[in-house]
Coordinates of N, CA and C in Angstrom, one line a residue:
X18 N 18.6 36.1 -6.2 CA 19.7 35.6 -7.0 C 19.8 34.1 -6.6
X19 N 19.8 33.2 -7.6 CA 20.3 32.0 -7.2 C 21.7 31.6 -7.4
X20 N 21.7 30.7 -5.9 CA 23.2 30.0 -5.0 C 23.8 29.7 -6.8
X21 N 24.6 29.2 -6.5 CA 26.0 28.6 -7.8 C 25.2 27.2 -8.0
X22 N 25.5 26.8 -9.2 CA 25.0 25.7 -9.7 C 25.8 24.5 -8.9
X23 N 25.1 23.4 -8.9 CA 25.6 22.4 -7.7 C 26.3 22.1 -9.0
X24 N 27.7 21.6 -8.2 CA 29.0 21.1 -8.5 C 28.3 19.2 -9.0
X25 N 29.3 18.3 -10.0 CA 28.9 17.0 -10.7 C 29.2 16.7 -9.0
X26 N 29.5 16.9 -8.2 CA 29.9 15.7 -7.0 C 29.1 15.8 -6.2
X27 N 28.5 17.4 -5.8 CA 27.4 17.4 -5.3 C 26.0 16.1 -5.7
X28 N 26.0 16.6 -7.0 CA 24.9 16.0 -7.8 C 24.9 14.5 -7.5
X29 N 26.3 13.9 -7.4 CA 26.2 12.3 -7.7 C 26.1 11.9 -6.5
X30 N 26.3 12.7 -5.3 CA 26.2 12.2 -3.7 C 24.6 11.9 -3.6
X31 N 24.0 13.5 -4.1 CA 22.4 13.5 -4.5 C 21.7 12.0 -4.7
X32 N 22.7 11.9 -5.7 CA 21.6 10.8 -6.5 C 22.2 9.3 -5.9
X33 N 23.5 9.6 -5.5 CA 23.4 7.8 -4.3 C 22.9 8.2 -3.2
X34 N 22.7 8.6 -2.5 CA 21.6 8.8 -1.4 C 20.0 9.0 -2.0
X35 N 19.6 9.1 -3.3 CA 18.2 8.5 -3.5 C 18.5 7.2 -3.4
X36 N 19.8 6.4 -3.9 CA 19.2 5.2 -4.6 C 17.9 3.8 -3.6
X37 N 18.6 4.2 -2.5 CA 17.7 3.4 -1.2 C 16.5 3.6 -1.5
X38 N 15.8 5.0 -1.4 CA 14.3 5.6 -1.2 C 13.9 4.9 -2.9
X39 N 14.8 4.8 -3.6 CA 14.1 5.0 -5.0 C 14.1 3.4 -5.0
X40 N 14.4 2.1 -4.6 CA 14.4 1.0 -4.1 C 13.3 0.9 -3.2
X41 N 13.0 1.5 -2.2 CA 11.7 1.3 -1.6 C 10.4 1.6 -1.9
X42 N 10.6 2.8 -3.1 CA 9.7 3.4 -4.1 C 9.4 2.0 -4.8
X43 N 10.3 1.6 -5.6 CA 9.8 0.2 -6.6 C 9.3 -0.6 -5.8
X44 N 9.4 -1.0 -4.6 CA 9.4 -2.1 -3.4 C 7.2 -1.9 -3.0
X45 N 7.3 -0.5 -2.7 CA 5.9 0.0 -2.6 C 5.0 -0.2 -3.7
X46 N 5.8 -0.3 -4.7 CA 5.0 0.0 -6.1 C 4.4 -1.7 -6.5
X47 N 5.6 -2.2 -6.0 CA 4.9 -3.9 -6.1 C 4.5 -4.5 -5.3
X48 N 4.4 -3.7 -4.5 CA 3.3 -4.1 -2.6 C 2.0 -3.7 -3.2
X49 N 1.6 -2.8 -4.1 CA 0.8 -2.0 -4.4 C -0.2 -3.0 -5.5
X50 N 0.7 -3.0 -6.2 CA 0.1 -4.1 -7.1 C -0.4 -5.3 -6.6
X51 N 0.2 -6.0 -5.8 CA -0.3 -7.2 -4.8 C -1.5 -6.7 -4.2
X52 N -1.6 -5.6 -3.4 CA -3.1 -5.5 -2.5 C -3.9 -5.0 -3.6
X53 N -3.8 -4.4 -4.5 CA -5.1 -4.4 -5.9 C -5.5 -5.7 -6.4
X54 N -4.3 -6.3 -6.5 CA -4.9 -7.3 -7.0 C -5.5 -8.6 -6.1
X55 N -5.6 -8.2 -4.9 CA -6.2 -9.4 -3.9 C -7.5 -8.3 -3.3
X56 N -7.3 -6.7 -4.4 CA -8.8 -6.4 -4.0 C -9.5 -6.7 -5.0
X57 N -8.8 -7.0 -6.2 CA -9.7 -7.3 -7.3 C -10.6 -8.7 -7.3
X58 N -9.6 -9.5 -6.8 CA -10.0 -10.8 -5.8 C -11.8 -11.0 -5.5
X59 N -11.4 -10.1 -4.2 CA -12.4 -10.4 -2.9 C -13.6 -9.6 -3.9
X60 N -13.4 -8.1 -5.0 CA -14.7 -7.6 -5.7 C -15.3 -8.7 -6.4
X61 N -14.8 -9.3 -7.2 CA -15.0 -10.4 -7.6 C -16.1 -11.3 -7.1
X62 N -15.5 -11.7 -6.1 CA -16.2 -12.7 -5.0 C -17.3 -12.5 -4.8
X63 N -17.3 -11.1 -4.1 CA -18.6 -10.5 -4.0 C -19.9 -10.1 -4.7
X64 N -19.1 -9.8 -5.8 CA -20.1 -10.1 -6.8 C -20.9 -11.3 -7.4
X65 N -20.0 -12.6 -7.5 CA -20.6 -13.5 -7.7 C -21.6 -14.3 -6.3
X66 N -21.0 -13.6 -5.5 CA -22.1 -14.0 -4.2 C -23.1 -13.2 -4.3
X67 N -23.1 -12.3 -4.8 CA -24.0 -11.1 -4.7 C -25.5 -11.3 -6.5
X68 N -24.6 -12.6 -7.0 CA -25.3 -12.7 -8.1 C -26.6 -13.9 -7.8
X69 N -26.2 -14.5 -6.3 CA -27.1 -15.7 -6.1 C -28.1 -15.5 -5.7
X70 N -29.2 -16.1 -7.0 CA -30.8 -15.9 -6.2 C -31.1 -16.4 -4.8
X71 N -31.7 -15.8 -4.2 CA -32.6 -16.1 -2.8 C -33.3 -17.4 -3.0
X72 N -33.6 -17.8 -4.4 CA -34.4 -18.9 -4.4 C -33.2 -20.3 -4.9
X73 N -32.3 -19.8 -4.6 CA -31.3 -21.2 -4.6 C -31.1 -21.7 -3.4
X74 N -31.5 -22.7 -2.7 CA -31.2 -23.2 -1.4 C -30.0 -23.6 -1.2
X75 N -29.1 -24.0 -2.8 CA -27.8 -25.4 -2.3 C -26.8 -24.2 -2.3
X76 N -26.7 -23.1 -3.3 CA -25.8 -22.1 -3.0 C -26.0 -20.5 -1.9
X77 N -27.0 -20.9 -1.2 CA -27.6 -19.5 -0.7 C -26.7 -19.4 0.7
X78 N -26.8 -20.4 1.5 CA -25.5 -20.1 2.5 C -24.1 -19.8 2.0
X79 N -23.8 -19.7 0.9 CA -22.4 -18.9 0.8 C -22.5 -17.2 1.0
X80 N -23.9 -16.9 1.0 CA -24.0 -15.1 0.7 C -22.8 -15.2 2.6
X81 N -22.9 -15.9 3.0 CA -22.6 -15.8 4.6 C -21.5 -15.2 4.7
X82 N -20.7 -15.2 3.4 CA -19.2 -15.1 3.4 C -19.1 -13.0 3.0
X83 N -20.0 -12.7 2.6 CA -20.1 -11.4 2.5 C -19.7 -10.3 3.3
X84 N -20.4 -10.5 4.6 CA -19.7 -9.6 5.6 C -18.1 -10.0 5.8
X85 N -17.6 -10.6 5.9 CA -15.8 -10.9 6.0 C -15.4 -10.5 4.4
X86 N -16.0 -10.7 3.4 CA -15.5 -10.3 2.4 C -15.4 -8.7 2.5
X87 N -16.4 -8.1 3.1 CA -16.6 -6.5 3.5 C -15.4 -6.1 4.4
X88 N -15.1 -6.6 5.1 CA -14.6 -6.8 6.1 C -12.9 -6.6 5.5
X89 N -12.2 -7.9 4.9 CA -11.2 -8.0 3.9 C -11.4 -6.5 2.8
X90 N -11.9 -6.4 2.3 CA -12.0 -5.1 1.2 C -11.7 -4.2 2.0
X91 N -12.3 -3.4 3.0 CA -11.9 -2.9 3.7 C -10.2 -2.3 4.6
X92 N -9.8 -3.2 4.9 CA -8.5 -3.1 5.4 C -7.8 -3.3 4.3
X93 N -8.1 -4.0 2.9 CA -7.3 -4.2 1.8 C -7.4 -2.6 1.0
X94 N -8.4 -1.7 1.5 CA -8.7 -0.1 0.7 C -7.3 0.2 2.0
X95 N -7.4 0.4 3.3 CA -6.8 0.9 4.1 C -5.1 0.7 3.6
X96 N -4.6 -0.3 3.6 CA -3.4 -1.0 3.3 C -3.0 -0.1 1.9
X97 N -3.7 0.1 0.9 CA -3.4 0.6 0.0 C -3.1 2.2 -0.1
X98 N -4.0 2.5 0.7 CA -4.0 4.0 1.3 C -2.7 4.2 1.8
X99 N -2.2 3.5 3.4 CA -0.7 4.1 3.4 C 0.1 3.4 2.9
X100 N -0.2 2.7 1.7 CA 1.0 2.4 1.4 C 1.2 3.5 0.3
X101 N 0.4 4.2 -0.1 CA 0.1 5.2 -1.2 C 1.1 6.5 -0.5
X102 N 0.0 6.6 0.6 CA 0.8 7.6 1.6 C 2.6 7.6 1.9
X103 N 3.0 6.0 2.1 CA 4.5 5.7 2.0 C 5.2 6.4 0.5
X104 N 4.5 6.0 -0.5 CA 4.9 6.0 -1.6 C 4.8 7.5 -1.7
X105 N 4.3 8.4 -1.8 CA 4.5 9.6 -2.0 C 5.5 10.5 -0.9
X106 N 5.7 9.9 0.4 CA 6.5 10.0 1.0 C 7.7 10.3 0.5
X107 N 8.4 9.0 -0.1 CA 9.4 8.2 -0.5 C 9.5 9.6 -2.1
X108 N 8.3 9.9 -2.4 CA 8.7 10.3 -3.8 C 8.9 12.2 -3.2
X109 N 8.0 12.2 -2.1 CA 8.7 14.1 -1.6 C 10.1 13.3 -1.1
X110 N 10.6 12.7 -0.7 CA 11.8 12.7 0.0 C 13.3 12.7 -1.0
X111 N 13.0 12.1 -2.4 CA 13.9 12.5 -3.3 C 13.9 13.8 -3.6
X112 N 12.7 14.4 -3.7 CA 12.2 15.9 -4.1 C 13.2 16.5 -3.6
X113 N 12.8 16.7 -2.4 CA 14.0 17.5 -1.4 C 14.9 17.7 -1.3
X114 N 15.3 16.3 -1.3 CA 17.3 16.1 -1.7 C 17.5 16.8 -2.6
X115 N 17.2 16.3 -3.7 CA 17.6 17.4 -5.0 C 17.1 18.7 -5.3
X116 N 16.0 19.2 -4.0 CA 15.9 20.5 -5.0 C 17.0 21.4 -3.8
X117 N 17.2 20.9 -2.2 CA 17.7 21.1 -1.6 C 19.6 21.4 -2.3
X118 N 19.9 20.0 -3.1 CA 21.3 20.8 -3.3 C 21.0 21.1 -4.2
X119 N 20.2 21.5 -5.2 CA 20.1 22.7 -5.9 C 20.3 24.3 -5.3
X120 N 19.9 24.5 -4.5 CA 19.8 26.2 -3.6 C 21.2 25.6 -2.4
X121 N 21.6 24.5 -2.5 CA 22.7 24.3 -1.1 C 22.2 24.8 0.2
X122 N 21.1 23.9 0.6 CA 20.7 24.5 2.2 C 20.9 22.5 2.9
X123 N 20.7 22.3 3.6 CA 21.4 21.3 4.4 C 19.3 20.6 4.4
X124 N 19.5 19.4 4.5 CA 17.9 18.8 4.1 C 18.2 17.3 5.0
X125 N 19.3 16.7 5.9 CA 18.9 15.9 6.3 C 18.2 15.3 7.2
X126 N 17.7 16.7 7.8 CA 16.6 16.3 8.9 C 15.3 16.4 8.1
X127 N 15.1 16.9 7.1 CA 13.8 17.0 6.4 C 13.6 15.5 5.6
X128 N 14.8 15.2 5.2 CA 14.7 13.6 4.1 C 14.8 12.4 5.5
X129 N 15.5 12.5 6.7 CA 15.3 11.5 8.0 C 13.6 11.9 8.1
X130 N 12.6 12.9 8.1 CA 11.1 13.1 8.8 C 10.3 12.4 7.8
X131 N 10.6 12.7 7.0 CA 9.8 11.9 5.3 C 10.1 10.0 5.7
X132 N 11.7 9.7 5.6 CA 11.6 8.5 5.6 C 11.1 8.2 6.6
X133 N 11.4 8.5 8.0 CA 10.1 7.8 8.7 C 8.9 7.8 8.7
X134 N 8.4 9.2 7.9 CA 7.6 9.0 7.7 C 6.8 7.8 6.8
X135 N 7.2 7.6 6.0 CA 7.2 6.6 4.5 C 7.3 5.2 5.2
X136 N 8.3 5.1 6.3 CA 8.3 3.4 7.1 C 6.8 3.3 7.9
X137 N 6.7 4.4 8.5 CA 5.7 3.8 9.2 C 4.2 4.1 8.4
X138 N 4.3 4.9 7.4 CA 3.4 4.6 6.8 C 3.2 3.0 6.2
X139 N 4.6 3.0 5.5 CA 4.4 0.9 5.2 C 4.4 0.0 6.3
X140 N 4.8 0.1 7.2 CA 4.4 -0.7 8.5 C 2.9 -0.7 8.7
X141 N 2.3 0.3 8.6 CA 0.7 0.3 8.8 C 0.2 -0.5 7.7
X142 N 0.8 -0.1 6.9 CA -0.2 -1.0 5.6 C 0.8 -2.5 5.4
X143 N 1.9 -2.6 6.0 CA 1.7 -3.9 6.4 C 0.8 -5.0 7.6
X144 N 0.5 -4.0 8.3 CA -0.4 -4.7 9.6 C -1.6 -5.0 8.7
X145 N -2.4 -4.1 8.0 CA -3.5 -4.4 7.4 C -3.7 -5.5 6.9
X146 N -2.3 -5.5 6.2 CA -2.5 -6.6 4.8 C -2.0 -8.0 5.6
X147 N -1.5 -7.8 6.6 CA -1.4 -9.1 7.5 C -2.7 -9.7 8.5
X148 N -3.3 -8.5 8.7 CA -4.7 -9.0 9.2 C -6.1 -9.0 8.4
X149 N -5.7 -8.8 6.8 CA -6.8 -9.0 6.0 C -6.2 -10.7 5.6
X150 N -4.8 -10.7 5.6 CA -4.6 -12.3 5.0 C -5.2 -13.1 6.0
X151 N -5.1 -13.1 7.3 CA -5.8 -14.2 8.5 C -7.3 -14.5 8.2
X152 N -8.2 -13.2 7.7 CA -9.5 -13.2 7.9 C -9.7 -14.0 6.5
X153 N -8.9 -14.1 5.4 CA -8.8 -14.5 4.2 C -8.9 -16.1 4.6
X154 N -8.3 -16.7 5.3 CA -7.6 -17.9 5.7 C -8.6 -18.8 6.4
X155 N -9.7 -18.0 6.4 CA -11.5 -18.6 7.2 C -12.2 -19.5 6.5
X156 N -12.6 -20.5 6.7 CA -13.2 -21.9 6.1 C -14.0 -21.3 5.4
X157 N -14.7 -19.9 5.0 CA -15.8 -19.7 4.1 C -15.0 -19.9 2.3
X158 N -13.4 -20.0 2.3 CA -12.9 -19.9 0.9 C -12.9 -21.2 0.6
X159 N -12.9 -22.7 1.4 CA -12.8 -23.5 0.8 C -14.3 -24.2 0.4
X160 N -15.5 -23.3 0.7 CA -17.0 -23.9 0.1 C -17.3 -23.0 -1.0
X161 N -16.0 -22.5 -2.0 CA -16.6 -22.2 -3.4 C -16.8 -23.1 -3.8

């Protein structure tokens, strides 16, 4: 048998305690966009370095920049991963809340384990994206 239908006050407590998570949902979502598009970047790059004949002498020392561009793609895939991982976090942790006062069982240690979870998943994929920007910042970007 199901509990009594959650009361409108229940419901609107529900939904102002998403409003934070669903703010750091949007927050993720355009973190997300930023590291796609600085991986679309560096594919880019590599391709056009990857397009230079062996028999070009004046442009052939640029292939040099390849391994760091590997390098950069790399932590730029990682970064995107937890921040994916945050974001789905962030999207079970609304889940809960609401299906939680749906049945009336008590969920704030479950939606506190998610959100840390969800921070420290974006802390990780902030470190990435902070040590893919340094490797970015290497004299090989100003000899395009």
């Amino acid at each position: 048998m199901y509990p009594d239908t959650p009361s409108v006050s229940q419901l609107s407590h529900v939904i102002s305690q998403a409003a934070a998570p669903a703010f750091l949902l949007g927050a993720l979502a355009a973190f997300i966009a930023v590291l796609i598009s600085r991986l679309n970047r560096v594919v880019d790059r590599t391709i056009v370095l990857n397009g230079i004949s062996d028999d070009d002498t004046v442009r052939y020392r640029l292939k040099a920049d390849l391994p760091r561009l590997m390098r950069r793609a790399l932590m730029l895939n990682r970064a995107i991963f937890w921040a994916v991982i945050g974001s789905i976090s962030v999207t079970l942790l609304v889940v809960v809340a609401f299906a939680s006062a749906l049945v009336q069982v008590q969920h704030e240690r479950g939606v506190a384990i998610l959100f840390m979870v969800a921070l420290g998943a974006f802390t990780v994929s902030l470190v990435d994206f902070a040590r893919e920007v340094r490797i970015a910042l290497n004299e090989f970007d100003h000899h395009a």
